[in-house]
PDB file of N, CA, C and O in Angstrom:
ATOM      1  N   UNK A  91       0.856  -1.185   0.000  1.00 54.00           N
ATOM      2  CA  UNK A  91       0.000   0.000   0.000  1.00 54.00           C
ATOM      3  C   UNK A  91       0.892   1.235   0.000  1.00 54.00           C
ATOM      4  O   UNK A  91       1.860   1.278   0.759  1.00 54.00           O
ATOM      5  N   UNK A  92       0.589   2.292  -0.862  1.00 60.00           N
ATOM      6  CA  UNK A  92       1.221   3.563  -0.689  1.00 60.00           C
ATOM      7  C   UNK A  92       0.502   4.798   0.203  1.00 60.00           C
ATOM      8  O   UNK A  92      -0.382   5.634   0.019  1.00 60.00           O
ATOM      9  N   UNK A  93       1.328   4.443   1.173  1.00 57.00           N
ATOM     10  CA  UNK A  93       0.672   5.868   2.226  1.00 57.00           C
ATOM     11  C   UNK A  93       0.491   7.429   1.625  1.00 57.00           C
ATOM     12  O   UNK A  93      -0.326   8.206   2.119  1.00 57.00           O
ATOM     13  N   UNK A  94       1.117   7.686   0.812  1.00 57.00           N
ATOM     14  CA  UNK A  94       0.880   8.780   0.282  1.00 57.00           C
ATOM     15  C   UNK A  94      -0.448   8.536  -1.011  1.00 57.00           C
ATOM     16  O   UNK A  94      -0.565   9.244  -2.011  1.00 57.00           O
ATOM     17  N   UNK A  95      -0.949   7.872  -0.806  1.00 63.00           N
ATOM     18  CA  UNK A  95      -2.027   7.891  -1.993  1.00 63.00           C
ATOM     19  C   UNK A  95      -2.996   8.382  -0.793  1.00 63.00           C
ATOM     20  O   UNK A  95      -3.735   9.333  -1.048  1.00 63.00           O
ATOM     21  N   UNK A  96      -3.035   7.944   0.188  1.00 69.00           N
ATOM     22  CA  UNK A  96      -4.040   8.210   1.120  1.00 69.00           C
ATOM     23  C   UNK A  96      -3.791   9.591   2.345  1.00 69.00           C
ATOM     24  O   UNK A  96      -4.247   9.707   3.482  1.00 69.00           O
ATOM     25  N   UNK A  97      -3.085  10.302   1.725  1.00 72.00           N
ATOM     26  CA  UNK A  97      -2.703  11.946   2.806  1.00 72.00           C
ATOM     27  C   UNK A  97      -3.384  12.128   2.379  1.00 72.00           C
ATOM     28  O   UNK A  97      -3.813  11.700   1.307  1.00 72.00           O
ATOM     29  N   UNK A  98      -3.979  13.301   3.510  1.00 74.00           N
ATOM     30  CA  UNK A  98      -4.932  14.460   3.732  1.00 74.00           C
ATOM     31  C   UNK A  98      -4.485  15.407   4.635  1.00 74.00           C
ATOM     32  O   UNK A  98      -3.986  15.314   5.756  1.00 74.00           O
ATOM     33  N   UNK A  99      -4.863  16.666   3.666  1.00 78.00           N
ATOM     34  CA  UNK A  99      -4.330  17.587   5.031  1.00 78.00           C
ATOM     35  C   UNK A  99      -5.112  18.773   4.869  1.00 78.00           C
ATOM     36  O   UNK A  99      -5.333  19.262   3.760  1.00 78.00           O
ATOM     37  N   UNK A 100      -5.613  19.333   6.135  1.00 79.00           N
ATOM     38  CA  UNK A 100      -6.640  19.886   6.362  1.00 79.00           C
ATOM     39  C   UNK A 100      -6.126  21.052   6.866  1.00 79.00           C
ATOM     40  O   UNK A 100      -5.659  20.766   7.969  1.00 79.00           O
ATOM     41  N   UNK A 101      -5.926  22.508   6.580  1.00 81.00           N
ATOM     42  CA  UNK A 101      -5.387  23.656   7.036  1.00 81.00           C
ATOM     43  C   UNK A 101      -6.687  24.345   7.567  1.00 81.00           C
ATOM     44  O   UNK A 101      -7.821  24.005   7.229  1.00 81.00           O
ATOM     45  N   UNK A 102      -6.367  25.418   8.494  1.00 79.00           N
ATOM     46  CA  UNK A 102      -7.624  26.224   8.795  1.00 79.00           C
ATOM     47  C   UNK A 102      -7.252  27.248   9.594  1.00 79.00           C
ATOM     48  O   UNK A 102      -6.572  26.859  10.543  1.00 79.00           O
ATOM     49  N   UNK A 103      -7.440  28.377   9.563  1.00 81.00           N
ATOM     50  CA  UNK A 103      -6.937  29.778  10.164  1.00 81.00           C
ATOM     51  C   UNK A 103      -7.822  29.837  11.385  1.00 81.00           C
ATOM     52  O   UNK A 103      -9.036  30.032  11.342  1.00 81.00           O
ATOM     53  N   UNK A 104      -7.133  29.659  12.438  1.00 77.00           N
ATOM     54  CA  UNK A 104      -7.953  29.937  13.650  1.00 77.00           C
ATOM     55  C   UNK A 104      -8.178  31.475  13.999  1.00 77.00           C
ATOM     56  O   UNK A 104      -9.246  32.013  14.290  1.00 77.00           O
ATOM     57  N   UNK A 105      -6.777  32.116  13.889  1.00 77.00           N
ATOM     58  CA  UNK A 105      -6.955  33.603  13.850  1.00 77.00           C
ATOM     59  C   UNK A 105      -5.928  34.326  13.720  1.00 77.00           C
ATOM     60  O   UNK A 105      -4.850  33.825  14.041  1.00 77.00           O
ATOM     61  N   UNK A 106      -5.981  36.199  13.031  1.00 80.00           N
ATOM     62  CA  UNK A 106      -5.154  36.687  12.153  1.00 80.00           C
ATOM     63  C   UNK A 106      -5.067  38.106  13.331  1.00 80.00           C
ATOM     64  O   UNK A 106      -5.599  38.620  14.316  1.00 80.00           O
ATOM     65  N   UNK A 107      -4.051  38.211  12.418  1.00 79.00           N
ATOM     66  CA  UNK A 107      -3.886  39.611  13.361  1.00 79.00           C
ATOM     67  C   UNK A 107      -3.071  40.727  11.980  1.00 79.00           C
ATOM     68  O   UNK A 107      -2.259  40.310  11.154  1.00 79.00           O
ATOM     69  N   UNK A 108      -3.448  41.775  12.057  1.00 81.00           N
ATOM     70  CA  UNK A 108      -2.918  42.675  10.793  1.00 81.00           C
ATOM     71  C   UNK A 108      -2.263  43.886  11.362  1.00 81.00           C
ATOM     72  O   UNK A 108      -3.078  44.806  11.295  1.00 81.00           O
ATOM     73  N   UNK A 109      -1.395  44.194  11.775  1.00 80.00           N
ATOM     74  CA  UNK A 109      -0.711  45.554  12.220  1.00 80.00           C
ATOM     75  C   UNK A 109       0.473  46.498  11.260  1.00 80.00           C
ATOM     76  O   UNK A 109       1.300  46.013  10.488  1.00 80.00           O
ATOM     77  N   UNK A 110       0.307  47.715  11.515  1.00 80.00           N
ATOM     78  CA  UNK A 110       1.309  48.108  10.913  1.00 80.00           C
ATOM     79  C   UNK A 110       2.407  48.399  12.215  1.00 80.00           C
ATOM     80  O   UNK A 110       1.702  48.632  13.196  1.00 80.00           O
ATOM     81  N   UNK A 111       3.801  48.470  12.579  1.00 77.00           N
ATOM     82  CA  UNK A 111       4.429  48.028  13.289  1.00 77.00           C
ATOM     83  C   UNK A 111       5.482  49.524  12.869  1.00 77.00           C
ATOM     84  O   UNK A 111       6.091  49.481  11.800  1.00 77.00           O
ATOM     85  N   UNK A 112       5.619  50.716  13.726  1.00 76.00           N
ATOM     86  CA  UNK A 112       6.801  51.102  12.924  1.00 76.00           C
ATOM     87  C   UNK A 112       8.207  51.078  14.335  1.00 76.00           C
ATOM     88  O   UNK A 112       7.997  51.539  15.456  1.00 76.00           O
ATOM     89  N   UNK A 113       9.458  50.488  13.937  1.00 73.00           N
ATOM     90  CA  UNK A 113      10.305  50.469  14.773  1.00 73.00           C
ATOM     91  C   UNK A 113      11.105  51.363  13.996  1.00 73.00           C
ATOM     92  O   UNK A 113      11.154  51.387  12.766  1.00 73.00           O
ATOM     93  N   UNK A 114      12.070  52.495  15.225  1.00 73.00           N
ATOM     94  CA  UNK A 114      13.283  52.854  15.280  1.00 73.00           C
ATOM     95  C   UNK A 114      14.460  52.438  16.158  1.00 73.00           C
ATOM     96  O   UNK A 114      15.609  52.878  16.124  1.00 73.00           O
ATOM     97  N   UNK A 115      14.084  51.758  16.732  1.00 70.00           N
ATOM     98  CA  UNK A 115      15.451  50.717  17.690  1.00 70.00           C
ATOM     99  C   UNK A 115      15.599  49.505  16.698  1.00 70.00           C
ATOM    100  O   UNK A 115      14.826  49.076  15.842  1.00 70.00           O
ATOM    101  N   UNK A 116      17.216  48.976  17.218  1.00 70.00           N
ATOM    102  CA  UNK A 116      17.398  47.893  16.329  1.00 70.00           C
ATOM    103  C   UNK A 116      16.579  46.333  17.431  1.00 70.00           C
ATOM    104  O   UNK A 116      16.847  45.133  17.389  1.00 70.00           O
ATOM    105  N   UNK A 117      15.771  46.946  18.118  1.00 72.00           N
ATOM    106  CA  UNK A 117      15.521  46.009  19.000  1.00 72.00           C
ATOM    107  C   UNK A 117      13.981  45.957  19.400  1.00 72.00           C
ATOM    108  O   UNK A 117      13.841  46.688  20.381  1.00 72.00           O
ATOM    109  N   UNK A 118      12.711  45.354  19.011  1.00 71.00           N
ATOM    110  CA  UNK A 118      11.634  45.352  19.117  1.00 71.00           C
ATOM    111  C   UNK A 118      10.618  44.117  19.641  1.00 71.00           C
ATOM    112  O   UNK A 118      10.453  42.989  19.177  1.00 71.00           O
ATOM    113  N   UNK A 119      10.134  44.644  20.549  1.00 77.00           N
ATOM    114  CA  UNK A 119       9.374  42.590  20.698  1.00 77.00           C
ATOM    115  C   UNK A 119       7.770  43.195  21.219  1.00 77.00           C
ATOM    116  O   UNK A 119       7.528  43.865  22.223  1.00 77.00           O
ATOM    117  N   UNK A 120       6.805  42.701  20.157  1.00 77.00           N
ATOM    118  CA  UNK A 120       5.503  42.707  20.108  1.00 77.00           C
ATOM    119  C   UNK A 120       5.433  41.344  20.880  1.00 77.00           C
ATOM    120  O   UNK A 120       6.217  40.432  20.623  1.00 77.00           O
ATOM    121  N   UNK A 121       4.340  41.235  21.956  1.00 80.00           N
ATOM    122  CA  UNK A 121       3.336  39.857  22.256  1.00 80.00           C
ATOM    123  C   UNK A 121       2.422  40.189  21.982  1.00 80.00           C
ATOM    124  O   UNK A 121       1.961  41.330  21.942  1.00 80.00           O
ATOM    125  N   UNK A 122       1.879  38.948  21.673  1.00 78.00           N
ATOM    126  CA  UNK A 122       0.011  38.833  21.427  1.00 78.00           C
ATOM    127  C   UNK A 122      -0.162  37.306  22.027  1.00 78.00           C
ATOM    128  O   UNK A 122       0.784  36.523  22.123  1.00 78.00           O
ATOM    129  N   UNK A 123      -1.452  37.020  22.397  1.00 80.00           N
ATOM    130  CA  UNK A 123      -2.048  36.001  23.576  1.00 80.00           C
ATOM    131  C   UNK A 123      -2.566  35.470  21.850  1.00 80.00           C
ATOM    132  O   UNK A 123      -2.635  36.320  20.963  1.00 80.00           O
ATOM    133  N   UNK A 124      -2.843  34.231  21.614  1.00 78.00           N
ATOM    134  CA  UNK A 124      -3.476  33.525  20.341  1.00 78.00           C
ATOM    135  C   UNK A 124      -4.470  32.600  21.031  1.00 78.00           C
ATOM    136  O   UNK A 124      -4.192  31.716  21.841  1.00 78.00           O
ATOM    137  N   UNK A 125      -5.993  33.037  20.460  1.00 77.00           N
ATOM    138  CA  UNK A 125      -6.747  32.076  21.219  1.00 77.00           C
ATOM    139  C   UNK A 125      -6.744  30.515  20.546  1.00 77.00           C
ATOM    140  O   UNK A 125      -7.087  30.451  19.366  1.00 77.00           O
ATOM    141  N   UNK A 126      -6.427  29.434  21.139  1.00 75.00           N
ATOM    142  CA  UNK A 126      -6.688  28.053  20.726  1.00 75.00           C
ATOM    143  C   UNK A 126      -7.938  27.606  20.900  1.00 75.00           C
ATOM    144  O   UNK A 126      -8.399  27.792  22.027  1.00 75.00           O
ATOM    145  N   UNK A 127      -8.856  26.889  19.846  1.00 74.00           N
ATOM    146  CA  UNK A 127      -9.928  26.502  19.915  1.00 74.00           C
ATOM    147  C   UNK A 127      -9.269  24.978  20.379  1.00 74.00           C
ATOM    148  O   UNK A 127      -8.176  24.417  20.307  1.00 74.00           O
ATOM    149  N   UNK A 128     -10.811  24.639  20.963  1.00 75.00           N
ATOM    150  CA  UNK A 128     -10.710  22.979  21.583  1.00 75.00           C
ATOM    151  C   UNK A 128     -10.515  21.531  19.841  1.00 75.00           C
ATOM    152  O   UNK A 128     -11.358  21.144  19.032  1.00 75.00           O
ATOM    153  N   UNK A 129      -8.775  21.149  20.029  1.00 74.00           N
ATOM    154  CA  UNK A 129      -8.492  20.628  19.182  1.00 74.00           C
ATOM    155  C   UNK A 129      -8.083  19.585  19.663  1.00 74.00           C
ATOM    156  O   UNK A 129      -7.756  19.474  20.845  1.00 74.00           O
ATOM    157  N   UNK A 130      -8.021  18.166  18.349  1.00 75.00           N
ATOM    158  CA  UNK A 130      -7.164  16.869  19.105  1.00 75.00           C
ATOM    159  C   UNK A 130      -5.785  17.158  19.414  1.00 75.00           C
ATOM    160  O   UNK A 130      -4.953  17.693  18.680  1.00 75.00           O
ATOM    161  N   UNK A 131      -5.642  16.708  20.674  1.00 72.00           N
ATOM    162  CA  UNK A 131      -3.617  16.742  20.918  1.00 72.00           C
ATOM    163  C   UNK A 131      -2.984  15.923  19.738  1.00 72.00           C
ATOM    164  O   UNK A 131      -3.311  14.978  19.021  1.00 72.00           O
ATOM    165  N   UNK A 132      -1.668  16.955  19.938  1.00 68.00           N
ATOM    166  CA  UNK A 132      -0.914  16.533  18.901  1.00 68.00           C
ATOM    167  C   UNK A 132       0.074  14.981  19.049  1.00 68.00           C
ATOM    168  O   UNK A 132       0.658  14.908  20.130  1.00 68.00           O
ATOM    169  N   UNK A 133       0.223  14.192  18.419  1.00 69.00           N
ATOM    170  CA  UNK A 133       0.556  12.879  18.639  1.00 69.00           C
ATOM    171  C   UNK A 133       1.355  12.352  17.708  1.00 69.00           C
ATOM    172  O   UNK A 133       0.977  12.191  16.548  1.00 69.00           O
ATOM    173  N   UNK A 134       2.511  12.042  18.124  1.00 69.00           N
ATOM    174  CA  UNK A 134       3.426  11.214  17.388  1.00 69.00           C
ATOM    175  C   UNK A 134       3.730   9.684  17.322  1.00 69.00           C
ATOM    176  O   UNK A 134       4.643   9.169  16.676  1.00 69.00           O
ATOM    177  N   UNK A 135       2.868   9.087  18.052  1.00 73.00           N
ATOM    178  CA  UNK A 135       3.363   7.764  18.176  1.00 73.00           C
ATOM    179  C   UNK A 135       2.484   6.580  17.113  1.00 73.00           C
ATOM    180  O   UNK A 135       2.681   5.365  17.135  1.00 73.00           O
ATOM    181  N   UNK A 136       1.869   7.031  16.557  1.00 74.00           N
ATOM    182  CA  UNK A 136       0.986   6.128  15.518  1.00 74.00           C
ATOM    183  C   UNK A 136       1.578   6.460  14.205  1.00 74.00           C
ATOM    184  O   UNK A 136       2.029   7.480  13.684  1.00 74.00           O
ATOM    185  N   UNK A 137       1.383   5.022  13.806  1.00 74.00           N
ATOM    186  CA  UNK A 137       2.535   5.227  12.426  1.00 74.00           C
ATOM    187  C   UNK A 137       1.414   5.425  11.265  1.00 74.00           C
ATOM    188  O   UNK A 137       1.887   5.702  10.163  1.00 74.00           O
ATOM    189  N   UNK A 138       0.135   5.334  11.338  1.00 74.00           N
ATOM    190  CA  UNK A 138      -1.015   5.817  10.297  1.00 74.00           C
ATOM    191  C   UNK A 138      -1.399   7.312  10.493  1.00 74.00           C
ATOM    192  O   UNK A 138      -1.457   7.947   9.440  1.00 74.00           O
ATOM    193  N   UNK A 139      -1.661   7.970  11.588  1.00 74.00           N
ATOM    194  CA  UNK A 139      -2.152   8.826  11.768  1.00 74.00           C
ATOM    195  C   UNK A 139      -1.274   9.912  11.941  1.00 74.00           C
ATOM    196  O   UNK A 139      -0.228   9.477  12.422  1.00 74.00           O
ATOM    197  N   UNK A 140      -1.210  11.465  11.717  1.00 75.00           N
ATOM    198  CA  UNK A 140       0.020  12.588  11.842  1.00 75.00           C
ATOM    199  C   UNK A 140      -0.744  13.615  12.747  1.00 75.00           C
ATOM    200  O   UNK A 140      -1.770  13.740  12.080  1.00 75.00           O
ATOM    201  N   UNK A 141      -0.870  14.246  13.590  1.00 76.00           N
ATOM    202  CA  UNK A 141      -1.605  15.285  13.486  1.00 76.00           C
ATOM    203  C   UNK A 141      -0.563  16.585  13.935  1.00 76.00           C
ATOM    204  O   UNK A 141       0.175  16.623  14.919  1.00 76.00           O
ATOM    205  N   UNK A 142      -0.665  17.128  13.385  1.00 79.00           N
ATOM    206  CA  UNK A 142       0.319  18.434  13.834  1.00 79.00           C
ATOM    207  C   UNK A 142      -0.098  19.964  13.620  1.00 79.00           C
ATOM    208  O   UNK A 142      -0.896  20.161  12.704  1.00 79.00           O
ATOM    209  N   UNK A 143       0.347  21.085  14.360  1.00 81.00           N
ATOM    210  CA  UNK A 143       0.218  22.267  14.408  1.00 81.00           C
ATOM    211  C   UNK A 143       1.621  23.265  14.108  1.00 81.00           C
ATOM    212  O   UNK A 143       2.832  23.317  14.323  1.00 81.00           O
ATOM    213  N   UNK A 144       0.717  23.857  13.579  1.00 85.00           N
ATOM    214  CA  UNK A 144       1.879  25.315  13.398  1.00 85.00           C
ATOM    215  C   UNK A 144       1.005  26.237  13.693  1.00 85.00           C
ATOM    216  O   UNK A 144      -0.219  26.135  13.619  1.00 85.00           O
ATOM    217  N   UNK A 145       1.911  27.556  14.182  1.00 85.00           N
ATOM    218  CA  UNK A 145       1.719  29.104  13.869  1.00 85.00           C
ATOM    219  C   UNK A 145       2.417  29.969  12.542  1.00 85.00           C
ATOM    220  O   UNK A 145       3.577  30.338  12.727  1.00 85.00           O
ATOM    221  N   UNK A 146       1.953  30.221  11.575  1.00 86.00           N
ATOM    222  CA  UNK A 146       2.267  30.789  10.207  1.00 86.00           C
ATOM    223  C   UNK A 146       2.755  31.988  10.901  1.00 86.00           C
ATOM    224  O   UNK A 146       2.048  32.412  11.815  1.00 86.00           O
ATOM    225  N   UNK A 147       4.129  32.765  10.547  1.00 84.00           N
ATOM    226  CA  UNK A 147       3.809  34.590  10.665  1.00 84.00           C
ATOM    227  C   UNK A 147       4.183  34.945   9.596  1.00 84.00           C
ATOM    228  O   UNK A 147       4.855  34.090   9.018  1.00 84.00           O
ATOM    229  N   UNK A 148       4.033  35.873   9.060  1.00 84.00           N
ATOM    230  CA  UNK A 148       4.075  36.279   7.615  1.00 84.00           C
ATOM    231  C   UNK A 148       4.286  37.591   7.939  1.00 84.00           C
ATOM    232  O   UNK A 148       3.399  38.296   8.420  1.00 84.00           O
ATOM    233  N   UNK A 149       6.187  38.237   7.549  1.00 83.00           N
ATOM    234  CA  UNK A 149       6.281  39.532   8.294  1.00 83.00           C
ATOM    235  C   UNK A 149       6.520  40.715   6.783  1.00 83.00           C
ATOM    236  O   UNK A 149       7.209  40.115   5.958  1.00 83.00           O
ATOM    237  N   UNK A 150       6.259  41.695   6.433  1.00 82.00           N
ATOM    238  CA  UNK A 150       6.301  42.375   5.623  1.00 82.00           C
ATOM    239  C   UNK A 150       6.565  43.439   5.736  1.00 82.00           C
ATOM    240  O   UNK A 150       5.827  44.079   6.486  1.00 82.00           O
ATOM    241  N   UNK A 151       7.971  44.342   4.931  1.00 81.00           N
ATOM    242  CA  UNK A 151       8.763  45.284   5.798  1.00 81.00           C
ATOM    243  C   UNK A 151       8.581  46.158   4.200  1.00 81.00           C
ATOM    244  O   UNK A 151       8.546  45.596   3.105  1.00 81.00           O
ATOM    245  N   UNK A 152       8.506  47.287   4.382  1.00 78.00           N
ATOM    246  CA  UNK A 152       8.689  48.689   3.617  1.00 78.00           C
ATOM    247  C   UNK A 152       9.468  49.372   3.331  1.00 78.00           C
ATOM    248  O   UNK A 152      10.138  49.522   4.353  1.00 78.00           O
ATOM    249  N   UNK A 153       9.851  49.906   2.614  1.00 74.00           N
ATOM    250  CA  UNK A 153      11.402  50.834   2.316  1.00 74.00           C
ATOM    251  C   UNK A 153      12.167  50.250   1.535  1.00 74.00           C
ATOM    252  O   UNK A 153      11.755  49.199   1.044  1.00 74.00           O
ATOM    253  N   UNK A 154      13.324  50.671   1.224  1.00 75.00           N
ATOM    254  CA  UNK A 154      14.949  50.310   0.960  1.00 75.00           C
ATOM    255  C   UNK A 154      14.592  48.956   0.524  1.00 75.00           C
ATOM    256  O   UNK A 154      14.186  48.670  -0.602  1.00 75.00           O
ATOM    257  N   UNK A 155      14.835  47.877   1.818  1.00 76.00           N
ATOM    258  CA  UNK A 155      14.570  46.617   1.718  1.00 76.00           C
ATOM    259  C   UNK A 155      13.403  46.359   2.089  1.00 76.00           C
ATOM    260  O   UNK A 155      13.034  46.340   3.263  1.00 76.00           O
ATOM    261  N   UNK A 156      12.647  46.114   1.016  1.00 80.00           N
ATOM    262  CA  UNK A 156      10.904  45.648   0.925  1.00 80.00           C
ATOM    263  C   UNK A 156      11.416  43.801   0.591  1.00 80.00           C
ATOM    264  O   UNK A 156      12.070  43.204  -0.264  1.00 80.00           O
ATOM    265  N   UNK A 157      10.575  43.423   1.968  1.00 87.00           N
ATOM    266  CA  UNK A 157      10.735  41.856   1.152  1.00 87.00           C
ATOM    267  C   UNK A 157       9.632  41.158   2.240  1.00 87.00           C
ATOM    268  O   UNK A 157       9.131  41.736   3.204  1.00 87.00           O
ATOM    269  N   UNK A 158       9.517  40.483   2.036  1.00 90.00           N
ATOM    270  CA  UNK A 158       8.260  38.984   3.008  1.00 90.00           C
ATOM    271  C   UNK A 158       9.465  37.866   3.588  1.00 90.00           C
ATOM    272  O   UNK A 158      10.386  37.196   3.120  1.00 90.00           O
ATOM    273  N   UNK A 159       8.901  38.099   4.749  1.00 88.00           N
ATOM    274  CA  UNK A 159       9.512  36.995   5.363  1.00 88.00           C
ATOM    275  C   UNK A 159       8.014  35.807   5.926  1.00 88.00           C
ATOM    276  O   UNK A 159       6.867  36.072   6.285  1.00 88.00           O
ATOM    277  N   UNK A 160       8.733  34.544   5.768  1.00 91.00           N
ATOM    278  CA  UNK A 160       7.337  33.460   6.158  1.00 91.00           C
ATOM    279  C   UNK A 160       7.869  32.422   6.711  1.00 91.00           C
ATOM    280  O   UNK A 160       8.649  31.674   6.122  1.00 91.00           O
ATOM    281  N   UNK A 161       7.390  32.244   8.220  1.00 92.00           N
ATOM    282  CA  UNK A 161       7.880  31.055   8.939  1.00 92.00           C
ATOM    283  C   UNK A 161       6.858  30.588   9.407  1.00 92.00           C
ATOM    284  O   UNK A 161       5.837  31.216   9.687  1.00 92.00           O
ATOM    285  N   UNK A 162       7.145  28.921   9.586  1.00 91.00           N
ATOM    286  CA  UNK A 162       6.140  27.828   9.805  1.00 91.00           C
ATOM    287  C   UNK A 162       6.576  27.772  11.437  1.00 91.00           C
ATOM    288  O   UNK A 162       7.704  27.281  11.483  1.00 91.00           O
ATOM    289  N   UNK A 163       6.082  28.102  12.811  1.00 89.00           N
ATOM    290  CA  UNK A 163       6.549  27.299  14.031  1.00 89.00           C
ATOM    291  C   UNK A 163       6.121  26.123  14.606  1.00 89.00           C
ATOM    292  O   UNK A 163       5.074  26.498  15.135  1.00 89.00           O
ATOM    293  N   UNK A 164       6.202  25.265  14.789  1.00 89.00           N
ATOM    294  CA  UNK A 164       5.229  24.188  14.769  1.00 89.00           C
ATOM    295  C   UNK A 164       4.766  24.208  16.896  1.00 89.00           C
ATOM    296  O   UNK A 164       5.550  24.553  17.780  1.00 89.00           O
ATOM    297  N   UNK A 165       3.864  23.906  17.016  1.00 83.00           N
ATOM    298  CA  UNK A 165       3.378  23.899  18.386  1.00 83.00           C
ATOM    299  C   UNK A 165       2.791  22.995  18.450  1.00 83.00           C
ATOM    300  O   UNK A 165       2.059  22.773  17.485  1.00 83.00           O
ATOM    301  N   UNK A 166       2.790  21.941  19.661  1.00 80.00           N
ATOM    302  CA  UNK A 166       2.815  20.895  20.157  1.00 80.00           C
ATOM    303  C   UNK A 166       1.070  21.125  21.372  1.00 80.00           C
ATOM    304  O   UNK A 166       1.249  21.369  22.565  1.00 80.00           O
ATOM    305  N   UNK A 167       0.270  21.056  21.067  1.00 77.00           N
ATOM    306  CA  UNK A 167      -1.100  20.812  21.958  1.00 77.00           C
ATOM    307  C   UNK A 167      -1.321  19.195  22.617  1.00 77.00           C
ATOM    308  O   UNK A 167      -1.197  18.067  22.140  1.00 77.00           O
ATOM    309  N   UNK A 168      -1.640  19.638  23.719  1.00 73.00           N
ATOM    310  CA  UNK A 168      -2.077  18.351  24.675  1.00 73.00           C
ATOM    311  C   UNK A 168      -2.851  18.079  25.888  1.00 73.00           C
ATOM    312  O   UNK A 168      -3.713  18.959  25.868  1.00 73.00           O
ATOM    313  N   UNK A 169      -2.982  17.573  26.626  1.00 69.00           N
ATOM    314  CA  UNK A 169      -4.008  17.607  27.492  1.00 69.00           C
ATOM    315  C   UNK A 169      -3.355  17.642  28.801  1.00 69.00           C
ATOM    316  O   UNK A 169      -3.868  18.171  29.787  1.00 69.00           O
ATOM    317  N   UNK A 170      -1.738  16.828  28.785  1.00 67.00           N
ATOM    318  CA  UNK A 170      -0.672  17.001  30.581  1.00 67.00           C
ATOM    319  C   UNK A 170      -0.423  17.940  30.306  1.00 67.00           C
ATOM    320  O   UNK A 170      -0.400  18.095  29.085  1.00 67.00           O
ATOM    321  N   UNK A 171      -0.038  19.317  31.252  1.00 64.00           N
ATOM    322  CA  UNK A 171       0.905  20.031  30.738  1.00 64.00           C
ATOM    323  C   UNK A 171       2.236  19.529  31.252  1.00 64.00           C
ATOM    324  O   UNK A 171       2.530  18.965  32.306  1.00 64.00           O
ATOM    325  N   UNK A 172       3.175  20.006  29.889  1.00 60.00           N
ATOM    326  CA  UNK A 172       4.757  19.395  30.932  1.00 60.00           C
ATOM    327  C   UNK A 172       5.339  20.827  30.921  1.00 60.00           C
ATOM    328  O   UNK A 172       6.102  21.121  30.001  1.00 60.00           O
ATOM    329  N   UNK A 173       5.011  21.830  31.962  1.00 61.00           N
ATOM    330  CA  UNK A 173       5.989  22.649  32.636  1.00 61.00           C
ATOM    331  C   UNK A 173       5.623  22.003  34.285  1.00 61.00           C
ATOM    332  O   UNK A 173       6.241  22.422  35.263  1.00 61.00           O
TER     333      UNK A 173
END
């Protein structure tokens, strides 16, 4: 059997955030709280099933150097907490 005949993958935007951001220090740190809706924990130990999470940010800068930056972080949901 080929496991890849049978992937599926299901994306879905839980939620966005749009700011314009202007820094003059070479040093800047925005937080934001991201609400998680009630999802299955994420699980690695089944060799049929994958389920995994990311946070997308998609950063976009103006001027001189205009360019897109896009990173995948992946985050781990579960039901113990381990801190």
């Amino acid at each position: 059997i080929n496991p890849s005949k049978f992937t599926m993958e299901e994306t879905r935007e839980v939620f966005a955030s749009d700011e314009r951001v202007e820094i003059s220090k070479s040093s800047y740190e925005i937080v934001r709280s991201i609400p998680i809706p009630s999802v299955v924990a994420s699980f690695k130990n089944c060799p049929i099933i994958t389920v995994e999470y990311f946070v997308e940010m998609i950063v976009m800068t103006s001027g001189a150097v205009s360019t897109t930056v896009i990173a995948q972080i992946p985050v781990t949901i579960g039901t113990i907490p381990i801190m």
